[in-house]
Amino acid sequence: MAKEKSIYVCGECGGTSAKWLGKCPSCGAWNTLVEQSASASSAGSNNRFGNTAQFASLAGSSELMLLSEIEAVDVARTPTGLDELDRVLGGGIVAGGVTLIGGDPGIGKSTLLLQAVDALQRAGQNALYVTGEESGAQVALRSRRLGLSQSQVQVMAEIQLEKIIATLDASRPTIAVIDSIQTLYSDQLTSAPGSVAQVRECAAHLTRFAKTSGTAVVLVGHVTKEGALAGPRVLEHMVDTVLYFEGDTHSSFRLVRAIKNRFGAVNEIGVFAMTERGLKGVTNPSAIFLSQHTEPVPGSVVLVTLEGTRPMLVEVQALVDNGGPSPRRLSVGLDRDRLAMLLAVLHRHAGVACMDQDVFVNAVGGVRIGEPAADLAVMLAITSSLRGKPLPKGFIAFGEVGLAGEVRPAPRGQERLREAAKLGFSVAIVPRSNAPKKGGRDFEGLTIHAVDRIEEAMEVVRTLD
Ligand code: TYD
Ligand code: MG
C-alpha cells in the first residue's frame, strides 16, 4: 500500500498545512498544528469550520430517523469475573465498547487486565492481549506469578497499528486489550509513538474497529507527568468508559474509579489489594483508609465519604505550622483551591486565623476525595492541628461548608452514619439535616451533634475537649 501523505491541522481554526510550522498560516496561533493522516482530516475530524458544500459532494446524505422509532436495545454485558472491576464497569464489558484505563506507571494496570482477560477466556470468551510495552516473555512471567500458567489468552507483541488492526480483524476476539496506547504508532504519521498525534490516530482507528466489529477494546494509558508522552486525557472524549487507578504505590490498596461511563454509573469505585499473586477484590473496603493510631493525635479527623454507592471512612490529616513570609498551602488527595477557600471561611466565620502558617492536608492511603462533604472534616483537622488538641477517640465528621459559613447536608447522610456506627465510632459532628430527626434516637453507640454553622461546630469541639 502506498504511504498516504499526512497533513498538519490547526487545533484552533482547522486550517491546514502540508508541513509542520510553529505558527498556523491561517489564524496565526502558535504551536497548534497537529499531524493527521490525510484521510482522517478530509473526514473533518479536527476541522471546526469545514466547508459543508465540499462534504456534501463527497458523501451522500444520511438517512434520518425518528427517535421514537429507533429500537432501544439494552446493551449486553459480559462480566469479567472480577467483581470489583465489573462494579466500576457497570456490570461487565460491552460488545463494541471502548474502555480507557489510566493510571501511574506501576500501579497495576497490566496486572488487572491480564487477570481480567484470563477470567474471560476461562469463561469461554476469546481474549487477545496486545503488549507493546513488554515482550511476550515478560507477560508470560507475570501470568505465572499470577498463577495463570495454563492461560489460553492469545498474546501479540506488536506496536504497529495497521498490523494490530489486521490481526484483530482476522481473529475477531470478544475483548482486546492494548497495553499501552502510548507505545503504538501508525504508518500514516511521521510523529513519534506517544505523541498526541499518534495516540489520537491510533485510538481513533481502534475505536472505529470496535464499533464495526463488536470487539470490546480496552486501552491502557499511562498518566505522564512530563509532556513528552500524551496522557490518557487526550482520549477521554473518544471512548465510552474511562477508568482511573488511584492509590499510593507504597500501600497495597488500589482504587479503580469510573469517571465516565456511557454504559453505567460514574464515580463508582472498585477496591483492590495488591498481593503476591495479583490484585484481589476487597469486598468490604470501608475501613481500609484509616491509619491505626492507638491514641488520638492532633490534626487527624475521620471523614465518612461516599464513593459511588459505598460509604468509606478515610482519615484526613492536617498539619499547621509556622510559615515564612509566603506560607504554603499544600494538599494531597484534596482540592487545593477548595483548601484556600475553607481557610478563608475558617478565618472569617470561626475566627481561626492561619494567615502566617503553612497548612498541609492529606487524605491517607492515596485516595482522592472530590466531594465537598469533606469540608467539615478538613476544617476540624486544621483547627485541631493549630490548637494542638486531638479530637476524641472514635470521632467522625462530614458536611459541606459554604462561603457564608453554613454547614450544608451531604447526600445519603443516614448511610454514612450507619457505616460509622457499624465500625464502632462514637461521636459525630454532622449537618443538621443529616442528623436523625428530633426525638429520634442516636445511632447505636454513636452520639450525633447536629450543626448549622461552622462556628457552632467549633463550639461543639470545645465541649468535647
Ligand atoms: P503493573 O501491572 O505492571 O503496573 P502498570 O501496568 O500499571 O505499570 O504492576 C506492577 C507492580 O505490581 C509491580 O511493582 C509489582 C506489583 N505486583 C505485585 O505486587 N504482585 C503481583 O502479583 C504482580 C503481577 C505485580
Ligand atoms: Mg503495564
Short mmCIF file of C-alpha atoms and ligand atoms in Angstrom, two decimals:
data_model
loop_
_atom_site.label_atom_id
_atom_site.label_comp_id
_atom_site.label_asym_id
_atom_site.label_seq_id
_atom_site.Cartn_x
_atom_site.Cartn_y
_atom_site.Cartn_z
CA MET A 1 0.00 0.00 0.00
CA ALA A 2 1.39 3.40 -0.94
CA LYS A 3 2.03 5.51 2.11
CA GLU A 4 -0.65 8.12 2.44
CA LYS A 5 0.64 11.65 2.94
CA SER A 6 -0.10 13.27 6.24
CA ILE A 7 -1.06 16.88 6.76
CA TYR A 8 -0.99 19.24 9.72
CA VAL A 9 -4.22 20.63 11.10
CA CYS A 10 -4.59 23.61 13.42
CA GLY A 11 -6.48 22.77 16.62
CA GLU A 12 -7.72 26.37 16.86
CA CYS A 13 -9.07 27.26 13.42
CA GLY A 14 -8.94 23.99 11.49
CA GLY A 15 -6.53 25.47 8.94
CA THR A 16 -4.17 23.04 7.27
CA SER A 17 -0.59 23.00 6.17
CA ALA A 18 1.43 20.45 4.17
CA LYS A 19 4.37 20.73 6.55
CA TRP A 20 4.77 21.40 10.23
CA LEU A 21 5.00 25.06 11.14
CA GLY A 22 5.33 26.69 14.53
CA LYS A 23 2.70 29.25 13.61
CA CYS A 24 -0.62 28.44 11.96
CA PRO A 25 -0.67 30.06 8.49
CA SER A 26 -4.43 30.66 8.76
CA CYS A 27 -5.02 32.11 12.22
CA GLY A 28 -1.50 32.85 13.40
CA ALA A 29 -1.78 30.79 16.63
CA TRP A 30 1.46 29.24 17.86
CA ASN A 31 2.09 25.50 18.37
CA THR A 32 -1.39 24.44 17.38
CA LEU A 33 -0.60 22.30 14.32
CA VAL A 34 -1.01 18.57 14.95
CA GLU A 35 -0.18 15.91 12.41
CA GLN A 36 -3.04 13.92 10.94
CA SER A 37 -3.38 11.36 8.19
CA ALA A 38 -4.92 12.95 5.10
CA SER A 39 -7.88 10.54 5.17
CA ALA A 40 -8.74 11.44 8.75
CA SER A 41 -8.60 15.17 8.12
CA SER A 42 -10.71 15.05 4.98
CA ALA A 43 -13.45 13.50 7.12
CA GLY A 44 -13.26 16.71 9.11
CA SER A 45 -12.38 15.10 12.42
CA ASN A 46 -10.48 18.14 13.58
CA ASN A 47 -11.94 20.74 11.32
CA ARG A 48 -14.31 23.01 13.14
CA PHE A 49 -15.06 25.33 10.26
CA GLY A 50 -15.06 22.81 7.44
CA ASN A 51 -16.61 23.62 4.11
CA THR A 52 -20.04 21.94 4.19
CA ALA A 53 -20.59 22.13 0.43
CA GLN A 54 -17.40 20.17 -0.04
CA PHE A 55 -18.66 17.46 2.38
CA ALA A 56 -22.00 17.19 0.62
CA SER A 57 -20.30 16.49 -2.67
CA LEU A 58 -18.01 13.93 -1.08
CA ALA A 59 -20.68 11.79 0.54
CA GLY A 60 -24.35 11.05 0.03
CA SER A 61 -26.67 12.36 2.74
CA SER A 62 -27.57 10.06 5.63
CA GLU A 63 -30.98 8.69 6.45
CA LEU A 64 -32.97 10.49 9.15
CA MET A 65 -34.81 8.50 11.82
CA LEU A 66 -37.45 9.36 14.37
CA LEU A 67 -36.10 8.91 17.89
CA SER A 68 -39.29 7.14 18.97
CA GLU A 69 -38.95 4.61 16.17
CA ILE A 70 -35.40 3.60 16.89
CA GLU A 71 -35.35 0.34 18.73
CA ALA A 72 -33.69 0.77 22.11
CA VAL A 73 -31.73 -2.36 22.79
CA ASP A 74 -30.27 -2.79 26.21
CA VAL A 75 -26.53 -3.30 25.97
CA ALA A 76 -25.43 -6.84 26.63
CA ARG A 77 -22.68 -7.09 29.20
CA THR A 78 -20.20 -9.82 29.74
CA PRO A 79 -19.00 -9.95 33.35
CA THR A 80 -15.22 -10.13 33.57
CA GLY A 81 -15.40 -12.38 36.60
CA LEU A 82 -13.58 -9.83 38.75
CA ASP A 83 -16.44 -8.46 40.83
CA GLU A 84 -14.82 -5.17 41.75
CA LEU A 85 -13.95 -4.45 38.11
CA ASP A 86 -17.48 -5.36 37.00
CA ARG A 87 -18.84 -2.96 39.58
CA VAL A 88 -16.97 0.00 38.03
CA LEU A 89 -17.79 -1.07 34.51
CA GLY A 90 -21.49 -1.19 35.37
CA GLY A 91 -21.78 -4.98 35.14
CA GLY A 92 -19.12 -6.06 32.69
CA ILE A 93 -17.66 -5.34 29.27
CA VAL A 94 -19.93 -4.25 26.45
CA ALA A 95 -19.58 -5.54 22.90
CA GLY A 96 -18.07 -2.80 20.74
CA GLY A 97 -17.40 -0.65 23.81
CA VAL A 98 -14.08 1.12 24.23
CA THR A 99 -12.65 1.49 27.72
CA LEU A 100 -9.65 3.57 28.68
CA ILE A 101 -7.76 2.63 31.85
CA GLY A 102 -5.38 5.29 33.07
CA GLY A 103 -3.01 5.39 35.98
CA ASP A 104 0.55 5.96 37.10
CA PRO A 105 3.20 3.53 35.88
CA GLY A 106 3.49 0.51 38.17
CA ILE A 107 0.08 0.90 39.78
CA GLY A 108 -1.29 -2.37 38.43
CA LYS A 109 -2.99 -1.74 35.07
CA SER A 110 -1.31 -4.64 33.25
CA THR A 111 -1.86 -6.94 36.23
CA LEU A 112 -5.57 -6.19 36.45
CA LEU A 113 -6.17 -6.56 32.73
CA LEU A 114 -4.23 -9.79 32.45
CA GLN A 115 -6.32 -11.21 35.28
CA ALA A 116 -9.49 -9.96 33.60
CA VAL A 117 -8.74 -11.36 30.13
CA ASP A 118 -7.75 -14.68 31.66
CA ALA A 119 -11.00 -14.87 33.61
CA LEU A 120 -12.95 -14.02 30.45
CA GLN A 121 -11.07 -16.63 28.44
CA ARG A 122 -11.84 -19.22 31.11
CA ALA A 123 -15.50 -18.26 30.88
CA GLY A 124 -15.41 -19.21 27.22
CA GLN A 125 -14.70 -15.82 25.61
CA ASN A 126 -11.99 -15.21 23.09
CA ALA A 127 -9.48 -12.75 24.56
CA LEU A 128 -6.47 -11.11 22.96
CA TYR A 129 -3.77 -9.18 24.78
CA VAL A 130 -1.61 -6.84 22.72
CA THR A 131 1.58 -5.91 24.52
CA GLY A 132 3.61 -3.02 23.20
CA GLU A 133 5.41 -2.33 26.40
CA GLU A 134 6.70 -5.71 27.42
CA SER A 135 7.84 -8.76 25.48
CA GLY A 136 5.70 -11.88 25.34
CA ALA A 137 8.13 -13.47 27.80
CA GLN A 138 7.59 -10.70 30.33
CA VAL A 139 3.83 -11.08 30.05
CA ALA A 140 4.24 -14.84 30.49
CA LEU A 141 6.35 -14.24 33.58
CA ARG A 142 3.62 -12.08 35.06
CA SER A 143 0.97 -14.65 34.24
CA ARG A 144 2.98 -17.35 36.06
CA ARG A 145 3.26 -15.07 39.04
CA LEU A 146 -0.49 -14.64 38.95
CA GLY A 147 -0.92 -18.41 38.91
CA LEU A 148 -2.25 -18.38 35.36
CA SER A 149 0.25 -20.79 33.84
CA GLN A 150 -2.45 -22.59 31.87
CA SER A 151 -3.85 -19.40 30.39
CA GLN A 152 -5.32 -19.72 26.89
CA VAL A 153 -5.26 -15.96 26.27
CA GLN A 154 -3.69 -15.05 22.95
CA VAL A 155 -0.80 -12.62 23.22
CA MET A 156 0.61 -10.41 20.49
CA ALA A 157 3.76 -8.37 20.97
CA GLU A 158 3.29 -5.62 18.40
CA ILE A 159 3.30 -1.83 18.23
CA GLN A 160 2.35 -1.15 14.65
CA LEU A 161 -1.29 -0.15 14.46
CA GLU A 162 -2.06 -1.42 10.96
CA LYS A 163 -0.71 -4.89 11.80
CA ILE A 164 -2.66 -4.95 15.06
CA ILE A 165 -5.93 -4.00 13.36
CA ALA A 166 -5.37 -6.59 10.62
CA THR A 167 -4.78 -9.31 13.22
CA LEU A 168 -7.78 -8.23 15.30
CA ASP A 169 -9.92 -8.20 12.18
CA ALA A 170 -8.87 -11.72 11.32
CA SER A 171 -9.42 -13.20 14.78
CA ARG A 172 -12.36 -11.04 15.98
CA PRO A 173 -11.88 -11.59 19.73
CA THR A 174 -14.58 -10.72 22.27
CA ILE A 175 -12.11 -8.48 24.07
CA ALA A 176 -8.82 -6.97 23.02
CA VAL A 177 -6.51 -5.23 25.46
CA ILE A 178 -3.99 -2.73 24.09
CA ASP A 179 -1.18 -2.26 26.61
CA SER A 180 -0.44 0.57 26.09
CA ILE A 181 -1.85 3.06 23.59
CA GLN A 182 1.25 5.22 24.00
CA THR A 183 3.54 2.57 22.52
CA LEU A 184 1.58 2.20 19.26
CA TYR A 185 2.35 4.01 16.04
CA SER A 186 0.57 4.30 12.74
CA ASP A 187 2.39 4.22 9.41
CA GLN A 188 0.28 7.13 8.27
CA LEU A 189 2.04 9.58 10.54
CA THR A 190 5.65 10.55 10.95
CA SER A 191 5.33 11.70 14.58
CA ALA A 192 6.94 9.59 17.29
CA PRO A 193 4.91 6.94 19.18
CA GLY A 194 3.36 8.51 22.26
CA SER A 195 2.93 11.93 20.67
CA VAL A 196 -0.53 13.50 20.77
CA ALA A 197 -0.96 12.90 17.03
CA GLN A 198 -0.07 9.20 17.20
CA VAL A 199 -2.05 8.48 20.35
CA ARG A 200 -5.16 10.12 18.89
CA GLU A 201 -4.82 8.50 15.50
CA CYS A 202 -4.29 5.00 16.93
CA ALA A 203 -7.16 5.37 19.40
CA ALA A 204 -9.48 6.64 16.66
CA HIS A 205 -8.72 3.62 14.45
CA LEU A 206 -9.15 1.16 17.29
CA THR A 207 -12.43 2.82 18.29
CA ARG A 208 -13.70 2.52 14.74
CA PHE A 209 -12.65 -1.12 14.71
CA ALA A 210 -14.50 -1.78 17.99
CA LYS A 211 -17.71 -0.19 16.69
CA THR A 212 -17.69 -2.06 13.41
CA SER A 213 -16.55 -5.45 14.69
CA GLY A 214 -18.25 -5.63 18.10
CA THR A 215 -14.97 -6.42 19.83
CA ALA A 216 -14.68 -4.75 23.23
CA VAL A 217 -11.43 -2.79 23.24
CA VAL A 218 -9.56 -1.78 26.38
CA LEU A 219 -6.84 0.85 26.02
CA VAL A 220 -4.21 1.27 28.70
CA GLY A 221 -2.87 4.81 29.10
CA HIS A 222 -0.08 5.92 31.36
CA VAL A 223 -0.56 9.13 33.23
CA THR A 224 2.56 11.08 32.47
CA LYS A 225 3.96 13.96 34.45
CA GLU A 226 6.21 15.35 31.73
CA GLY A 227 4.90 16.43 28.35
CA ALA A 228 6.84 14.00 26.11
CA LEU A 229 4.10 11.37 26.11
CA ALA A 230 0.49 12.27 25.53
CA GLY A 231 -1.52 11.29 28.59
CA PRO A 232 -4.86 9.46 28.59
CA ARG A 233 -6.73 12.75 28.97
CA VAL A 234 -6.45 13.45 25.24
CA LEU A 235 -8.55 10.33 24.64
CA GLU A 236 -11.30 10.73 27.21
CA HIS A 237 -13.79 12.20 24.74
CA MET A 238 -13.29 9.40 22.20
CA VAL A 239 -14.01 6.39 24.38
CA ASP A 240 -17.15 5.06 26.07
CA THR A 241 -15.74 4.41 29.52
CA VAL A 242 -12.85 5.99 31.38
CA LEU A 243 -11.39 4.32 34.46
CA TYR A 244 -8.55 5.65 36.56
CA PHE A 245 -6.42 3.85 39.07
CA GLU A 246 -5.84 5.66 42.35
CA GLY A 247 -3.82 4.76 45.36
CA ASP A 248 -0.41 5.07 46.80
CA THR A 249 2.05 2.63 45.22
CA HIS A 250 3.59 2.25 48.69
CA SER A 251 0.38 0.91 50.18
CA SER A 252 -1.26 -2.21 48.87
CA PHE A 253 -4.71 -0.77 48.23
CA ARG A 254 -5.80 0.37 44.79
CA LEU A 255 -9.00 2.10 43.78
CA VAL A 256 -10.34 1.97 40.26
CA ARG A 257 -12.75 4.81 39.63
CA ALA A 258 -15.09 5.31 36.69
CA ILE A 259 -15.05 8.96 35.69
CA LYS A 260 -17.04 8.49 32.51
CA ASN A 261 -19.30 5.63 31.58
CA ARG A 262 -21.73 5.62 28.69
CA PHE A 263 -22.99 2.25 29.90
CA GLY A 264 -23.25 2.70 33.65
CA ALA A 265 -22.94 4.90 36.70
CA VAL A 266 -19.96 7.17 37.09
CA ASN A 267 -17.93 7.64 40.19
CA GLU A 268 -18.45 4.03 41.15
CA ILE A 269 -15.28 2.56 42.54
CA GLY A 270 -13.69 -0.85 42.69
CA VAL A 271 -11.32 -1.59 45.54
CA PHE A 272 -8.40 -3.98 45.23
CA ALA A 273 -5.46 -5.06 47.30
CA MET A 274 -2.17 -5.79 45.50
CA THR A 275 -0.95 -9.12 46.79
CA GLU A 276 1.87 -11.50 45.90
CA ARG A 277 -0.50 -13.10 43.41
CA GLY A 278 -2.04 -10.07 41.77
CA LEU A 279 -4.99 -7.86 42.58
CA LYS A 280 -7.67 -9.20 44.87
CA GLY A 281 -11.05 -7.52 45.23
CA VAL A 282 -11.80 -6.01 48.65
CA THR A 283 -15.49 -6.53 49.25
CA ASN A 284 -15.79 -4.57 52.46
CA PRO A 285 -13.48 -1.61 51.99
CA SER A 286 -14.99 0.91 54.40
CA ALA A 287 -12.16 0.84 56.93
CA ILE A 288 -9.04 0.37 54.79
CA PHE A 289 -8.04 4.04 54.70
CA LEU A 290 -7.78 4.54 58.43
CA SER A 291 -4.32 4.72 59.91
CA GLN A 292 -4.07 2.79 63.10
CA HIS A 293 -3.39 5.26 65.89
CA THR A 294 -3.74 3.78 69.32
CA GLU A 295 -4.39 7.21 70.81
CA PRO A 296 -5.95 10.19 69.00
CA VAL A 297 -3.43 12.69 67.60
CA PRO A 298 -3.92 16.39 66.82
CA GLY A 299 -4.72 17.20 63.18
CA SER A 300 -6.46 13.94 62.39
CA VAL A 301 -10.17 13.56 61.63
CA VAL A 302 -12.02 10.60 60.17
CA LEU A 303 -14.32 11.53 57.31
CA VAL A 304 -17.20 9.39 56.11
CA THR A 305 -17.11 9.79 52.36
CA LEU A 306 -19.40 8.21 49.82
CA GLU A 307 -17.54 6.58 46.98
CA GLY A 308 -20.04 5.67 44.32
CA THR A 309 -22.63 3.75 46.25
CA ARG A 310 -20.43 2.71 49.16
CA PRO A 311 -19.61 4.73 52.25
CA MET A 312 -15.94 4.66 53.22
CA LEU A 313 -14.05 6.03 56.16
CA VAL A 314 -10.97 8.00 55.25
CA GLU A 315 -8.61 9.73 57.62
CA VAL A 316 -7.94 13.37 56.79
CA GLN A 317 -4.76 14.77 58.29
CA ALA A 318 -3.72 18.39 58.62
CA LEU A 319 -0.51 19.98 59.76
CA VAL A 320 -0.45 23.66 60.55
CA ASP A 321 2.97 25.06 61.26
CA ASN A 322 4.72 28.44 61.37
CA GLY A 323 5.32 29.57 57.81
CA GLY A 324 7.66 32.09 56.24
CA PRO A 325 6.66 35.36 54.60
CA SER A 326 4.64 33.49 51.96
CA PRO A 327 3.12 30.50 53.77
CA ARG A 328 2.39 27.35 51.79
CA ARG A 329 -0.91 25.59 51.30
CA LEU A 330 -0.46 22.05 50.07
CA SER A 331 -2.94 19.25 49.74
CA VAL A 332 -2.65 15.63 48.71
CA GLY A 333 -5.84 13.90 47.62
CA LEU A 334 -7.97 17.01 48.22
CA ASP A 335 -8.56 20.06 46.07
CA ARG A 336 -6.09 22.87 46.75
CA ASP A 337 -8.37 25.69 45.67
CA ARG A 338 -11.04 24.35 47.98
CA LEU A 339 -8.48 24.31 50.82
CA ALA A 340 -7.76 28.01 50.27
CA MET A 341 -11.48 28.70 50.36
CA LEU A 342 -12.00 26.72 53.57
CA LEU A 343 -9.15 28.61 55.25
CA ALA A 344 -10.85 31.90 54.35
CA VAL A 345 -14.18 30.64 55.74
CA LEU A 346 -12.45 29.46 58.93
CA HIS A 347 -10.93 32.88 59.41
CA ARG A 348 -13.99 34.92 58.60
CA HIS A 349 -16.68 32.89 60.33
CA ALA A 350 -14.93 30.98 63.08
CA GLY A 351 -12.10 33.39 63.90
CA VAL A 352 -9.43 30.77 63.20
CA ALA A 353 -6.51 32.52 61.52
CA CYS A 354 -3.83 30.63 59.59
CA MET A 355 -2.55 33.56 57.53
CA ASP A 356 1.06 33.24 58.68
CA GLN A 357 1.03 29.43 58.88
CA ASP A 358 1.95 26.69 56.44
CA VAL A 359 -1.07 24.42 56.01
CA PHE A 360 -0.73 20.86 54.70
CA VAL A 361 -3.63 18.46 54.31
CA ASN A 362 -3.55 14.84 53.25
CA ALA A 363 -6.08 12.09 52.63
CA VAL A 364 -4.49 8.91 53.99
CA GLY A 365 -3.79 6.00 51.65
CA GLY A 366 -3.55 7.91 48.37
CA VAL A 367 -7.30 8.26 47.83
CA ARG A 368 -8.61 11.30 46.05
CA ILE A 369 -11.62 12.95 47.61
CA GLY A 370 -13.63 15.12 45.27
CA GLU A 371 -16.83 15.61 47.21
CA PRO A 372 -17.44 18.83 49.14
CA ALA A 373 -18.80 16.76 52.04
CA ALA A 374 -15.14 16.55 53.11
CA ASP A 375 -15.11 20.27 54.05
CA LEU A 376 -16.10 19.94 57.68
CA ALA A 377 -13.57 17.20 58.39
CA VAL A 378 -10.78 19.20 56.72
CA MET A 379 -11.63 22.31 58.75
CA LEU A 380 -11.79 20.37 62.01
CA ALA A 381 -8.45 18.71 61.25
CA ILE A 382 -6.84 22.11 60.56
CA THR A 383 -8.22 23.61 63.78
CA SER A 384 -7.15 20.58 65.76
CA SER A 385 -3.58 20.84 64.46
CA LEU A 386 -3.48 24.57 65.12
CA ARG A 387 -4.67 24.12 68.71
CA GLY A 388 -2.51 21.04 69.21
CA LYS A 389 -5.54 19.23 70.62
CA PRO A 390 -6.77 15.91 69.27
CA LEU A 391 -10.43 15.19 68.68
CA PRO A 392 -11.85 12.49 70.94
CA LYS A 393 -11.36 8.84 70.20
CA GLY A 394 -13.95 7.44 67.80
CA PHE A 395 -14.75 10.83 66.24
CA ILE A 396 -16.11 11.28 62.70
CA ALA A 397 -17.40 14.22 60.68
CA PHE A 398 -18.79 15.10 57.27
CA GLY A 399 -20.63 18.03 55.67
CA GLU A 400 -20.12 20.70 53.07
CA VAL A 401 -19.26 24.20 54.25
CA GLY A 402 -20.38 27.22 52.23
CA LEU A 403 -18.74 30.63 51.89
CA ALA A 404 -21.24 32.11 54.33
CA GLY A 405 -20.11 29.62 56.98
CA GLU A 406 -23.22 27.47 56.71
CA VAL A 407 -22.88 23.69 57.03
CA ARG A 408 -24.79 22.01 54.20
CA PRO A 409 -26.10 18.46 54.19
CA ALA A 410 -24.22 15.66 52.46
CA PRO A 411 -26.05 13.20 50.21
CA ARG A 412 -27.16 9.98 51.92
CA GLY A 413 -26.19 11.07 55.42
CA GLN A 414 -28.03 8.23 57.18
CA GLU A 415 -25.99 5.65 55.33
CA ARG A 416 -22.76 7.37 56.29
CA LEU A 417 -23.79 7.46 59.94
CA ARG A 418 -24.83 3.83 59.88
CA GLU A 419 -21.44 2.79 58.48
CA ALA A 420 -19.58 4.78 61.15
CA ALA A 421 -21.72 3.26 63.90
CA LYS A 422 -21.12 -0.20 62.46
CA LEU A 423 -17.36 0.34 62.64
CA GLY A 424 -17.59 1.37 66.29
CA PHE A 425 -17.26 5.17 66.04
CA SER A 426 -18.82 7.00 68.95
CA VAL A 427 -19.00 10.78 68.34
CA ALA A 428 -20.07 12.63 65.21
CA ILE A 429 -20.48 16.24 64.07
CA VAL A 430 -22.77 16.40 61.05
CA PRO A 431 -25.02 18.88 59.22
CA ARG A 432 -28.39 19.30 60.92
CA SER A 433 -30.47 17.79 58.15
CA ASN A 434 -28.29 14.68 58.09
CA ALA A 435 -28.89 14.01 61.79
CA PRO A 436 -31.80 11.80 62.84
CA LYS A 437 -34.96 13.87 63.36
CA LYS A 438 -35.75 15.34 66.79
CA GLY A 439 -36.99 12.72 69.16
CA GLY A 440 -35.25 10.05 67.07
CA ARG A 441 -32.53 8.19 68.92
CA ASP A 442 -28.87 8.34 68.11
CA PHE A 443 -27.46 5.53 66.08
CA GLU A 444 -26.40 2.68 68.25
CA GLY A 445 -23.43 3.85 70.28
CA LEU A 446 -22.92 6.95 68.11
CA THR A 447 -23.60 10.34 69.72
CA ILE A 448 -24.55 12.79 67.00
CA HIS A 449 -24.07 16.56 67.24
CA ALA A 450 -26.05 18.39 64.59
CA VAL A 451 -24.78 21.81 63.48
CA ASP A 452 -25.97 24.56 61.14
CA ARG A 453 -22.82 26.66 61.02
CA ILE A 454 -19.07 26.25 61.20
CA GLU A 455 -18.77 28.33 64.39
CA GLU A 456 -21.29 26.00 66.00
CA ALA A 457 -19.11 23.03 65.05
CA MET A 458 -16.13 24.75 66.72
CA GLU A 459 -18.23 25.25 69.87
CA VAL A 460 -19.12 21.55 69.95
CA VAL A 461 -15.44 20.60 69.56
CA ARG A 462 -14.56 22.73 72.61
CA THR A 463 -17.17 20.93 74.69
CA LEU A 464 -15.62 17.60 73.66
CA ASP A 465 -12.12 18.51 74.95
P1 TYD B 1 1.81 -3.49 36.69
O1 TYD B 1 0.55 -4.18 36.46
O2 TYD B 1 2.98 -3.89 35.84
O3 TYD B 1 1.63 -1.91 36.57
P2 TYD B 1 1.29 -0.98 35.32
O4 TYD B 1 0.90 -1.86 34.19
O5 TYD B 1 0.18 -0.11 35.81
O6 TYD B 1 2.52 -0.18 35.04
O7 TYD B 1 2.12 -3.65 38.24
C1 TYD B 1 3.37 -3.57 38.65
C2 TYD B 1 3.52 -3.63 40.15
O8 TYD B 1 2.69 -4.56 40.79
C3 TYD B 1 4.94 -4.03 40.39
O9 TYD B 1 5.51 -3.08 41.25
C4 TYD B 1 4.85 -5.38 41.01
C5 TYD B 1 3.49 -5.44 41.59
N1 TYD B 1 2.91 -6.79 41.55
C6 TYD B 1 2.58 -7.43 42.74
O10 TYD B 1 2.79 -6.90 43.83
N2 TYD B 1 2.01 -8.67 42.71
C7 TYD B 1 1.77 -9.31 41.53
O11 TYD B 1 1.24 -10.44 41.54
C8 TYD B 1 2.11 -8.64 40.31
C9 TYD B 1 1.88 -9.31 38.98
C10 TYD B 1 2.66 -7.38 40.37
MG MG B 2 1.95 -2.14 32.38
#
